[in-house]
Tab-separated table of C-alpha atoms and ligand atoms in Angstrom:
chain	number	residue	atom	x	y	z
A	1	MET	CA	56.448	129.458	113.761
A	2	PRO	CA	57.225	127.151	116.721
A	3	ALA	CA	60.605	126.965	118.515
A	4	ILE	CA	63.128	124.816	116.664
A	5	SER	CA	66.299	123.219	117.927
A	6	ALA	CA	69.156	121.297	116.353
A	7	THR	CA	72.152	119.547	117.852
A	8	ALA	CA	75.579	118.421	116.649
A	9	PRO	CA	78.113	116.132	118.365
A	10	GLY	CA	81.776	116.678	119.179
A	11	LYS	CA	84.518	114.792	117.341
A	12	ILE	CA	87.882	113.201	117.969
A	13	ILE	CA	90.644	112.233	115.561
A	14	LEU	CA	91.572	108.552	115.905
A	15	PHE	CA	94.444	108.351	113.409
A	16	GLY	CA	96.399	110.479	110.957
A	17	GLU	CA	96.515	113.986	112.478
A	18	HIS	CA	99.270	116.201	111.024
A	19	ALA	CA	99.999	113.683	108.229
A	20	VAL	CA	96.539	114.681	106.912
A	21	VAL	CA	97.856	118.205	106.297
A	22	TYR	CA	100.391	116.621	103.893
A	23	GLY	CA	97.814	114.658	101.910
A	24	LYS	CA	97.687	111.428	103.922
A	25	PRO	CA	94.405	109.901	105.156
A	26	ALA	CA	93.026	110.516	108.641
A	27	ILE	CA	90.138	108.993	110.559
A	28	ALA	CA	87.852	110.877	112.910
A	29	VAL	CA	84.723	109.808	114.767
A	30	PRO	CA	81.831	111.671	116.390
A	31	VAL	CA	81.766	112.001	120.181
A	32	THR	CA	78.072	111.850	120.961
A	33	GLN	CA	78.394	112.237	124.760
A	34	VAL	CA	78.932	115.938	124.230
A	35	GLN	CA	76.980	118.236	121.938
A	36	ALA	CA	76.235	121.753	120.819
A	37	LYS	CA	72.617	122.859	120.565
A	38	ALA	CA	71.003	125.822	118.794
A	39	ILE	CA	67.473	126.760	119.847
A	40	ILE	CA	65.461	129.307	117.898
A	41	THR	CA	62.332	131.008	119.104
A	42	PRO	CA	60.300	133.517	117.111
A	43	ASP	CA	60.548	137.111	118.322
A	44	LEU	CA	57.133	138.587	117.686
A	45	ILE	CA	58.013	142.065	118.967
A	46	SER	CA	61.278	143.117	117.296
A	47	PRO	CA	61.419	144.347	113.680
A	48	ARG	CA	62.287	141.981	110.792
A	49	GLY	CA	65.972	141.257	110.508
A	50	SER	CA	66.570	141.403	114.271
A	51	VAL	CA	68.428	138.391	115.680
A	52	GLN	CA	69.197	138.231	119.403
A	53	VAL	CA	72.020	135.808	120.267
A	54	ASP	CA	72.460	134.279	123.690
A	55	ALA	CA	75.437	131.941	124.155
A	56	PRO	CA	76.144	131.546	127.894
A	57	VAL	CA	79.242	129.324	127.431
A	58	ILE	CA	81.090	132.217	125.826
A	59	GLU	CA	79.268	134.847	127.902
A	60	LEU	CA	77.645	136.351	124.839
A	61	ASP	CA	74.268	138.083	124.869
A	62	SER	CA	73.986	140.502	121.973
A	63	LEU	CA	72.145	141.494	118.843
A	64	LEU	CA	73.697	139.691	115.877
A	65	ASN	CA	74.296	142.935	113.976
A	66	LYS	CA	76.327	144.276	116.920
A	67	LEU	CA	78.836	141.412	116.613
A	68	PRO	CA	81.887	141.786	114.362
A	69	LEU	CA	81.049	140.519	110.857
A	70	ASP	CA	83.752	137.873	111.100
A	71	HIS	CA	82.395	136.517	114.402
A	72	ALA	CA	81.844	132.771	113.961
A	73	ILE	CA	78.187	132.999	115.052
A	74	SER	CA	77.428	135.907	112.666
A	75	GLN	CA	79.148	133.985	109.895
A	76	ALA	CA	77.170	130.816	110.521
A	77	VAL	CA	73.824	132.675	110.677
A	78	ASN	CA	74.542	134.928	107.691
A	79	LEU	CA	75.900	132.146	105.462
A	80	THR	CA	72.799	130.091	106.276
A	81	LEU	CA	70.429	132.970	105.443
A	82	GLU	CA	72.422	133.522	102.231
A	83	ALA	CA	72.063	129.854	101.281
A	84	LEU	CA	68.301	130.210	101.867
A	85	LYS	CA	68.296	133.445	99.791
A	86	ILE	CA	66.667	135.313	102.687
A	87	THR	CA	67.614	138.983	102.911
A	88	GLU	CA	65.493	140.052	105.875
A	89	ALA	CA	64.397	137.241	108.138
A	90	PRO	CA	61.486	137.557	110.576
A	91	ALA	CA	62.976	138.443	113.989
A	92	PHE	CA	64.169	135.506	116.066
A	93	LYS	CA	66.152	134.640	119.174
A	94	LEU	CA	69.052	132.203	118.923
A	95	ARG	CA	70.258	130.458	122.063
A	96	ILE	CA	73.394	128.346	121.853
A	97	THR	CA	74.375	125.852	124.521
A	98	SER	CA	77.224	123.354	124.419
A	99	THR	CA	78.710	120.622	126.565
A	100	ILE	CA	81.722	120.263	124.235
A	101	PRO	CA	84.893	121.501	125.972
A	102	LEU	CA	86.163	124.634	124.212
A	103	ALA	CA	89.490	124.734	122.346
A	104	ALA	CA	90.222	121.102	123.194
A	105	GLY	CA	90.316	119.486	119.750
A	106	LEU	CA	86.754	118.223	120.180
A	107	GLY	CA	85.299	120.317	117.390
A	108	SER	CA	83.215	122.704	119.505
A	109	GLY	CA	83.348	125.485	116.891
A	110	ALA	CA	82.277	123.256	114.012
A	111	ALA	CA	79.487	121.720	116.111
A	112	VAL	CA	78.102	125.181	116.949
A	113	SER	CA	78.115	126.122	113.242
A	114	VAL	CA	76.400	122.876	112.216
A	115	SER	CA	73.682	123.292	114.842
A	116	ILE	CA	73.114	126.943	113.827
A	117	ALA	CA	72.862	126.117	110.097
A	118	ARG	CA	70.366	123.334	110.823
A	119	ALA	CA	68.245	125.273	113.318
A	120	VAL	CA	68.127	128.512	111.285
A	121	SER	CA	67.218	126.708	108.060
A	122	SER	CA	64.575	124.520	109.735
A	123	PHE	CA	63.103	127.582	111.437
A	124	HIS	CA	62.582	129.112	107.988
A	125	GLY	CA	60.918	125.930	106.773
A	126	HIS	CA	63.775	124.847	104.467
A	127	PRO	CA	66.148	122.494	106.275
A	128	LEU	CA	69.439	122.544	104.378
A	129	SER	CA	71.013	119.332	103.112
A	130	ASP	CA	74.005	117.881	104.955
A	131	GLU	CA	76.142	118.850	101.977
A	132	ILE	CA	75.279	122.559	102.294
A	133	VAL	CA	75.521	122.488	106.112
A	134	ASN	CA	78.994	120.968	105.696
A	135	GLN	CA	79.997	123.694	103.212
A	136	ILE	CA	78.755	126.512	105.450
A	137	THR	CA	80.611	125.065	108.435
A	138	PHE	CA	83.816	124.682	106.410
A	139	GLU	CA	83.563	128.361	105.376
A	140	VAL	CA	83.278	129.406	109.039
A	141	GLU	CA	86.184	127.099	109.969
A	142	LYS	CA	88.353	128.688	107.263
A	143	ILE	CA	87.909	132.136	108.753
A	144	HIS	CA	88.812	130.974	112.231
A	145	HIS	CA	91.362	128.208	111.772
A	146	ASN	CA	93.761	129.355	109.095
A	147	THR	CA	93.925	126.329	106.812
A	148	PRO	CA	91.617	123.670	108.248
A	149	SER	CA	91.777	120.311	106.501
A	150	GLY	CA	87.956	120.043	106.605
A	151	ILE	CA	87.843	116.910	108.740
A	152	ASP	CA	85.994	118.539	111.683
A	153	ASN	CA	83.054	119.895	109.692
A	154	THR	CA	82.663	116.602	107.812
A	155	VAL	CA	82.618	114.242	110.792
A	156	ILE	CA	80.362	116.562	112.796
A	157	THR	CA	77.881	117.238	109.992
A	158	TYR	CA	77.437	113.571	109.116
A	159	ALA	CA	77.835	112.324	112.724
A	160	MET	CA	79.559	109.278	111.270
A	161	PRO	CA	83.137	108.017	111.241
A	162	VAL	CA	84.953	109.736	108.389
A	163	TYR	CA	87.926	108.655	106.290
A	164	PHE	CA	89.405	111.870	105.067
A	165	VAL	CA	92.023	112.861	102.520
A	166	LYS	CA	92.391	116.623	102.165
A	167	GLU	CA	90.878	118.080	98.964
A	168	ASN	CA	90.233	114.556	97.779
A	169	THR	CA	88.223	111.976	99.715
A	170	GLN	CA	85.576	112.480	102.400
A	171	GLU	CA	83.963	109.128	103.010
A	172	THR	CA	81.756	108.135	105.889
A	173	PHE	CA	82.071	104.476	106.798
A	174	ASN	CA	80.443	101.922	109.054
A	175	VAL	CA	81.631	100.449	112.313
A	176	LYS	CA	81.008	96.714	112.352
A	177	GLU	CA	81.664	96.176	116.068
A	178	PRO	CA	81.257	99.156	118.439
A	179	PHE	CA	84.291	99.983	120.585
A	180	GLU	CA	85.138	102.332	123.449
A	181	ILE	CA	87.580	105.174	123.583
A	182	VAL	CA	88.602	107.068	126.711
A	183	ILE	CA	89.549	110.684	126.062
A	184	GLY	CA	91.823	112.456	128.540
A	185	ASP	CA	92.511	116.180	128.522
A	186	THR	CA	95.978	117.343	129.622
A	187	GLY	CA	94.449	120.747	130.397
A	188	VAL	CA	97.270	122.338	128.396
A	189	LYS	CA	95.664	124.628	125.791
A	190	VAL	CA	97.637	124.800	122.564
A	191	SER	CA	96.276	126.232	119.330
A	192	THR	CA	96.127	123.824	116.404
A	193	ALA	CA	97.877	126.464	114.270
A	194	ARG	CA	100.893	126.451	116.619
A	195	ALA	CA	101.212	122.675	116.429
A	196	VAL	CA	100.755	122.673	112.642
A	197	ASN	CA	103.446	125.365	112.283
A	198	ALA	CA	105.847	123.464	114.541
A	199	VAL	CA	105.561	120.407	112.278
A	200	LYS	CA	105.879	122.581	109.189
A	201	SER	CA	109.238	124.018	110.235
A	202	ARG	CA	110.625	120.566	111.103
A	203	TRP	CA	109.339	119.182	107.798
A	204	ARG	CA	111.044	122.027	105.908
A	205	ALA	CA	114.328	121.251	107.666
A	206	ASP	CA	114.204	117.498	106.978
A	207	ARG	CA	111.770	116.600	104.196
A	208	ASP	CA	113.170	113.109	103.621
A	209	THR	CA	112.527	111.914	107.156
A	210	PHE	CA	109.090	113.528	107.282
A	211	TYR	CA	108.144	111.988	103.938
A	212	HIS	CA	108.553	108.562	105.570
A	213	VAL	CA	106.891	109.596	108.829
A	214	PHE	CA	103.782	110.895	107.045
A	215	ALA	CA	103.650	107.850	104.757
A	216	ALA	CA	103.774	105.524	107.795
A	217	CYS	CA	100.906	107.426	109.433
A	218	GLY	CA	98.892	107.170	106.217
A	219	LEU	CA	99.324	103.387	106.139
A	220	ILE	CA	98.208	103.204	109.768
A	221	ALA	CA	95.014	105.148	108.984
A	222	ASP	CA	94.252	102.848	106.036
A	223	LYS	CA	94.800	99.747	108.150
A	224	ALA	CA	92.658	101.202	110.959
A	225	ARG	CA	89.732	101.783	108.626
A	226	GLN	CA	89.896	98.169	107.436
A	227	LEU	CA	89.931	96.893	111.021
A	228	ILE	CA	86.966	99.075	112.023
A	229	GLU	CA	84.963	98.041	108.975
A	230	SER	CA	85.718	94.376	109.440
A	231	GLY	CA	84.803	94.280	113.127
A	232	LEU	CA	88.282	93.911	114.644
A	233	PRO	CA	88.511	97.082	116.741
A	234	GLN	CA	90.652	95.488	119.480
A	235	GLU	CA	93.471	95.356	116.933
A	236	LEU	CA	93.469	99.154	116.758
A	237	GLY	CA	95.470	99.284	119.996
A	238	PRO	CA	98.920	98.521	118.539
A	239	LEU	CA	98.184	100.920	115.660
A	240	MET	CA	97.513	103.687	118.195
A	241	ASP	CA	100.819	102.991	119.915
A	242	GLU	CA	102.631	103.034	116.580
A	243	ASN	CA	100.915	106.249	115.462
A	244	GLN	CA	101.934	107.830	118.780
A	245	GLU	CA	105.595	106.997	118.100
A	246	TRP	CA	105.438	108.785	114.751
A	247	LEU	CA	103.688	111.772	116.328
A	248	ALA	CA	106.433	111.938	118.960
A	249	LYS	CA	108.995	111.912	116.117
A	250	MET	CA	107.126	114.850	114.563
A	251	GLY	CA	107.718	116.654	117.859
A	252	VAL	CA	104.078	117.136	118.877
A	253	SER	CA	103.958	114.945	121.980
A	254	SER	CA	104.625	116.525	125.398
A	255	PRO	CA	105.489	115.361	128.925
A	256	GLU	CA	101.832	115.798	129.975
A	257	LEU	CA	100.588	113.734	127.023
A	258	GLU	CA	103.212	111.044	127.649
A	259	ARG	CA	102.222	110.857	131.303
A	260	LEU	CA	98.534	110.306	130.454
A	261	ILE	CA	99.359	107.818	127.686
A	262	ALA	CA	101.547	105.783	130.070
A	263	ALA	CA	98.847	105.877	132.776
A	264	ALA	CA	96.206	104.620	130.321
A	265	ARG	CA	98.426	101.752	129.187
A	266	GLU	CA	99.232	100.803	132.787
A	267	ALA	CA	95.511	100.762	133.584
A	268	GLY	CA	94.960	98.228	130.794
A	269	ALA	CA	94.313	100.304	127.659
A	270	LEU	CA	94.863	98.320	124.461
A	271	GLY	CA	96.699	101.298	122.957
A	272	ALA	CA	96.962	105.059	123.406
A	273	LYS	CA	98.058	108.165	121.543
A	274	LEU	CA	97.663	111.910	121.445
A	275	SER	CA	94.760	113.173	119.364
A	276	GLY	CA	94.550	116.343	117.283
A	277	GLY	CA	97.240	119.011	117.193
A	278	GLY	CA	99.175	117.758	120.242
A	279	LEU	CA	101.770	119.644	122.356
A	280	GLY	CA	98.955	119.500	124.916
A	281	GLY	CA	95.232	119.007	124.371
A	282	ASN	CA	93.790	115.508	124.386
A	283	MET	CA	94.965	111.923	124.289
A	284	ILE	CA	92.838	108.879	123.540
A	285	ALA	CA	93.007	105.280	124.725
A	286	LEU	CA	91.330	102.191	123.317
A	287	ALA	CA	89.558	100.433	126.153
A	288	ASP	CA	87.951	97.119	126.816
A	289	PRO	CA	84.492	98.409	127.963
A	290	GLU	CA	84.947	96.695	131.339
A	291	LEU	CA	88.063	98.798	131.951
A	292	SER	CA	86.923	102.160	130.565
A	293	GLU	CA	86.023	103.646	133.934
A	294	ASP	CA	89.265	102.373	135.538
A	295	ILE	CA	91.261	103.936	132.715
A	296	ALA	CA	89.362	107.222	133.082
A	297	LEU	CA	90.139	107.184	136.814
A	298	ALA	CA	93.834	106.425	136.175
A	299	LEU	CA	93.932	109.375	133.751
A	300	LYS	CA	92.434	111.682	136.399
A	301	GLU	CA	95.000	110.468	138.929
A	302	ALA	CA	97.756	111.165	136.403
A	303	GLY	CA	96.548	114.753	136.047
A	304	ALA	CA	93.826	114.743	133.362
A	305	THR	CA	91.570	117.764	133.827
A	306	ASN	CA	88.671	116.048	132.079
A	307	THR	CA	87.859	112.574	130.782
A	308	ILE	CA	85.142	111.339	128.446
A	309	VAL	CA	84.295	107.716	127.727
A	310	THR	CA	82.765	107.407	124.282
A	311	ARG	CA	81.375	104.467	122.372
A	312	VAL	CA	82.128	104.521	118.660
A	313	GLY	CA	79.595	103.001	116.329
A	314	ASN	CA	76.292	102.946	118.167
B	1	PMV	O1	93.300	119.648	117.246
B	1	PMV	P1	92.263	119.268	116.247
B	1	PMV	O2	91.383	118.131	116.683
B	1	PMV	O3	91.513	120.435	115.695
B	1	PMV	O4	93.023	118.576	115.038
B	1	PMV	C1	94.052	119.152	114.309
B	1	PMV	C2	94.436	118.142	113.288
B	1	PMV	C3	95.611	118.541	112.413
B	1	PMV	O5	95.829	117.444	111.536
B	1	PMV	C4	96.857	118.734	113.258
B	1	PMV	C5	95.328	119.805	111.611
B	1	PMV	C6	94.221	119.673	110.563
B	1	PMV	O6	93.775	120.733	110.061
B	1	PMV	O7	93.861	118.558	110.159
């Protein structure tokens, strides 16, 4: 059996975060500039069932059966072997590399799971369908992210823009005219669960207001999908600004996010907002391609610890 590798991109939420938890639509797109990769090589010496895992980004070098059973990598490998109905696989080595920033709302965990499911199944001669890869990744996400909506695994598995309504609709859709997004990281690490819980307690205290806030975000996501599909991406800018106002009302913006958003707008962005859980993490800006690099520079000057320019719809 030759060495096999598989990759999966990162992702970013364009519209509808938080409201998606309350049944409203959200839109996320793949970020192909960064990726996770799983490489499998046969191990002709060790006994059947032995899997050696080497993941330098998380400083892991261990036999799979020495990892806790709920470790995300064990879960991804074991769920894949289960789906293939393999009880004792021929020994192999699994190396995982990733250029996706960790814990930054860019879907690094889901991308690692997708690349593992694809590489392990291809190595055994039975590449799993996207549908099963998506299911396996969602199972791993559930163990590690409380109550994930399922948007990360879907956008990363299909590597396509996704229109997502929790427990209801998961549609990939086409981008008529490609457009550029600049992603800026505040460097402030906040768990998604903390941000989701913060919104939950405010929602409980004032359901009427939040009903309208979530509904407005849902309409924005619907409108955004129409604009992307009909080739009018430049009109997404004002929708980003509007979505940001609602997110600030939800209480998930932060001084660092506001500083980066203002810097992007001053540098010519057509619109900007936080992306993902908020309270820190990433913001995104819609950029005329000629200005992308200037906007990225302005974000760095305003304190961004990392920037990524990504083209949606190639
Ligand atoms: O921070 P991210 O990119 O993992 O996104 C979280 C998005 C939320 O809507 C806040 C939560 C969710 O599960 O959809």
